[in-house]
Amino acid sequence: MSIAEPLTQPKQHEVSDQPRINDFVIHVATVNGSGSQSANTALLRAIMQMGIPVSGKNLFPSNIQGLPTWFTIRVNKDGYLARKDHVDVLVAMNPETAHSDVMKVPAGALVVYDQPLKLDSLRDDLTFYAVPFNDLVKPVVDMPKLRKLVRNIIYDGVLAWLLGIDMESLEIAIQKQFKRKPKAAELNIKAARVGYEFAKDNLPAQNKFRLERMNKTENKILIDGNGAAALGCMFAGVQVVTWYPITPSSSLAEQLSDYMTRYRMDPETGKATFAILQAEDELAAIGMVLGAGWAGARAMTATSGPGISLMAEFSGLAYYAEVPGVVFDVQRVGPSTGMPTRSMQGDVLFTAVLSHGDTQHIMLFPNSPEEIFDMSLEAFDLAEHLQTLIFVMSDLDLGMNMWMSDPFQYPQKPMNRGKVLSAEDLEKIQDWGRYKDVDGDGIPYRTIPGTHHPKAPYFTRGSGHTEYARYTEDPVEFTKVLDRIKKKYEKARDILPAPVIEQDSNARIAFISYGTSHWPVVESRDILRNEHGIETNYLRLRAYPFNKQVQDFIDAHDRVYVVEQNRDAQMLKLMRMEFTPEQIAKLRSIRSYDGLPMSSEHLLTHFFEQEKA
Amino acid sequence: MEKTTNASSTKTRPQKVNRIGLDLNFYKGEKTTLCAGCGHNAISERLIQAFYEMGVDPYQVIKLSGIGCSSKSPAYFLGYSHGFNAVHGRMPSIATGALLANRSLLGVGVSGDGDTASIGIGQFVHLMRRNLPMIYIIEDNGVYGLTKGQFSATADVGSKLKTGLVNEFPAIDTCAMAIELGATFVARSFSGDRKQMSAILKAAIAHRGLAMIDVISPCVTFNDHEGSTKSYAYVKEHDEYLDEVNFVPYFEDITVDYEPGTTLDVELHDGSHLLLSKLPEDYSPFDRKKAVQRLMEAHEKGEVLTGIFYVNPDAKTLFDIMHLHDTPLVELPEEKLRPSREVLDEIMDDLK
Ligand SMILES: Cc1ncc(C[n+]2csc(CCOP(=O)(O)OP(=O)(O)O)c2C)c(N)n1
Ligand code: SF4
Ligand SMILES: [Mg+2]
């Protein structure tokens, strides 16, 4: 081991008596379907409204109503967005889980709870705040059904007073939350005020966890990754969208549908410049993408693991017949149905070679709403340029959680529609072969149906074909096309989004991650530098297949930790498939696969374990 | 691209042309690789004829298929149209995507009974109910031709395989099903009935909506029947020089010609009989209930009823339902597809 300082384990978390300002975790335990989602998002927004960096993660069950759900808000003045393992402020609203929720929090934490649950007798090392939610909601509204829905927003008011959120920020946040429902906004604000007043009059003040205004969120937006992807697709000019509902990808297609009906109806005719179709299953969804891509449209589908499994056969056809299309895989926990509402980077290895025979696919790995917006634009350009499927590998954490983000940039470039020959082009060309390499980049020229020229039509098939798109079983003709497709794939390495490399020290240790695994790495590297004096370098992958920089990066280090959220070290396996034995020998793995977004605590624990070994 | 025919052939000998000035050769495809006498070939011939006679612009046609002998046939007609040979049973989704992308194209899909009624039944069902404007042909031989003669789901109860296996499961009537599902043009014909096939195909080309045509199309190689003098087994037994594996008997195309309102007993290559029955001339194809009843009655009598059972020319198509732009989506300029900078600013402000 070549580290200067002796390595220590990460510090065990405990809540100290020092006041903690703008750096703690609020954990809200409620029942699914009880209106807690609006209360939680409003809370998140209110904190953001105060200029304090914040992130929220929703741990929800695969159920519509009645099962426990948790929402974790991390307030962090330094802007770390990764999930934290510990809890500082607990809001216990769910009788089913209240007991175990309380038992799990560290000593010194605050617990706001629904009075009838009588939680204060459980532990004496916590500060309890009993709130009679049922009594408080009564004067707010008469209808029992509405009472149930606004009951939760009362804890926003309680927390506002307890932690120092100013009511103005909270009210703005609630207004935004119910932008299109002024009645609901009014009612919720009323309820939040009741909570605030109650707390002010009845609860002892505390000084351990405080929120104080900052100016770090100016101009920031709050959006989930699926919404960001939807916007990217709309601005990419997507024409055909087909999908089959599956958590956590449905909200991508649904938000896209909302945006498109708002912004993509032709003002001149009132008609749609797009087609969005809910297919009968994922086989049909991907088939429609292929049909549309073949006919010259920008087409996409959004799905998750089980859908990816069903799309295997068509994906191979797209690869071999060279049909463009974009597939969003918002990954969830597998194997099988797994945990549908939990997050994982579990489809990476499977998707890389999705389908039988020699099939290879291109994947992009966005880590933030901003990046998935940009990558959505890029994915359509790449798909049409390379005439193949582009898989955008998001996950539930990115897709369904709300993220603070800079506003998105309007597309800089015109669309790249790839090598498409028009009737005029064909007139000038002597000899056109659909699957011929003309430019040396492995990318052939195509025509689209409806092109009025006798040379234009060709027959697209998944069976053996020649450079002229004719059926063949001839070994030479067959391999010629297959080798050319391989060449196209190899050349693609240099035009895919390059890795983001932070290599400004002579550090011997490095990290590689991708997608949402990025967030615990950022925080862990800072902790290693600031608390342990360990410098590290970092490469964040943004695309597969890898480009040369990845190998150079590994060469420049002694130990490289590949951080990812799956059990089988899937990305590391893909590296093993093509890197040198020397490079492979340097690779180590840090993984999590429990369905929760990886925390820096988890990352560092496994880092130190291996550094010691 | 090499083609069996091309436009320049008109130079050498003046020929009859259709209303858009193209001769019949322009509608032909590559040489068939299917068995001689296969019903599928006769259907290709009829398609060539119908598209020629209707004066359809071949550049505006897309040919689509799944997998099977039947699904190979798009290579054998309309050589100047784009074609897409998809995966087994999934042609409807390819067609849907392609036609949503470009609604000005005329889609003609060719499937088999295996391709449609087994592996592809899901996509078939949803294609019918969406009323996507296209022609969907099932080349129906009651067997899986390409995988060498297993039963399909349209095989009649009691029909027998070469292996002796008897089908015990009821046949799916794709026409009755299509009517039930909301298809707006449903017909059945026989590959050997030139006159009726041509008439139905032309009506289908003219139809605004989904036109589903189930064409009984005997497989000369695997539609076998024990005891038949023309059965595979019989010929094999009586001809010692045959290469058993590759042996395919040669048959002439069967053609029939019979009047509306009558029935006709056709002897197939394997000696089995097909009792064809034609709807009478005064049959009104606008009543769904009656259409299904007619099909059921014929079924009970052991007859294969043919003709156009049901037409609804006024139903909303998928394009109507989706408020799809009249200009094909693929022809819309970039300005119509990418909203302005102001729109992005507006959305960003909304998210702050
Ligand atoms: C997923 C898949 N499973 C099985 C096959 C094998 N297969 C090829 S054609 C066929 C049956 C074709 O029958 P039908 O559609 O009736 O066409 P026919 O050959 O009789 O015209 C099968 C099962 C395949 N190509 N793909
Ligand atoms: S096997 Fe049957 S279906 Fe296939 S080509 Fe021969 S006759 Fe036609
Ligand atoms: Mg068949």
PDB file of C-alpha atoms in Angstrom, chain A residues 105-109 123-128 208:
ATOM      1  CA  VAL A 105     -32.265   6.791  14.142  1.00  0.00           C
ATOM      2  CA  PRO A 106     -28.995   7.717  15.850  1.00  0.00           C
ATOM      3  CA  ALA A 107     -28.889   9.210  19.317  1.00  0.00           C
ATOM      4  CA  GLY A 108     -29.549  12.924  19.416  1.00  0.00           C
ATOM      5  CA  ALA A 109     -31.964  12.960  16.495  1.00  0.00           C
ATOM      6  CA  ARG A 123     -36.076   5.996  23.669  1.00  0.00           C
ATOM      7  CA  ASP A 124     -34.616   8.605  25.965  1.00  0.00           C
ATOM      8  CA  ASP A 125     -31.729   9.699  23.757  1.00  0.00           C
ATOM      9  CA  LEU A 126     -33.927  11.476  21.217  1.00  0.00           C
ATOM     10  CA  THR A 127     -35.901  14.685  21.292  1.00  0.00           C
ATOM     11  CA  PHE A 128     -39.579  14.059  20.650  1.00  0.00           C
ATOM     12  CA  LYS A 208     -29.251  21.531  16.785  1.00  0.00           C
TER      13      LYS A 208
END
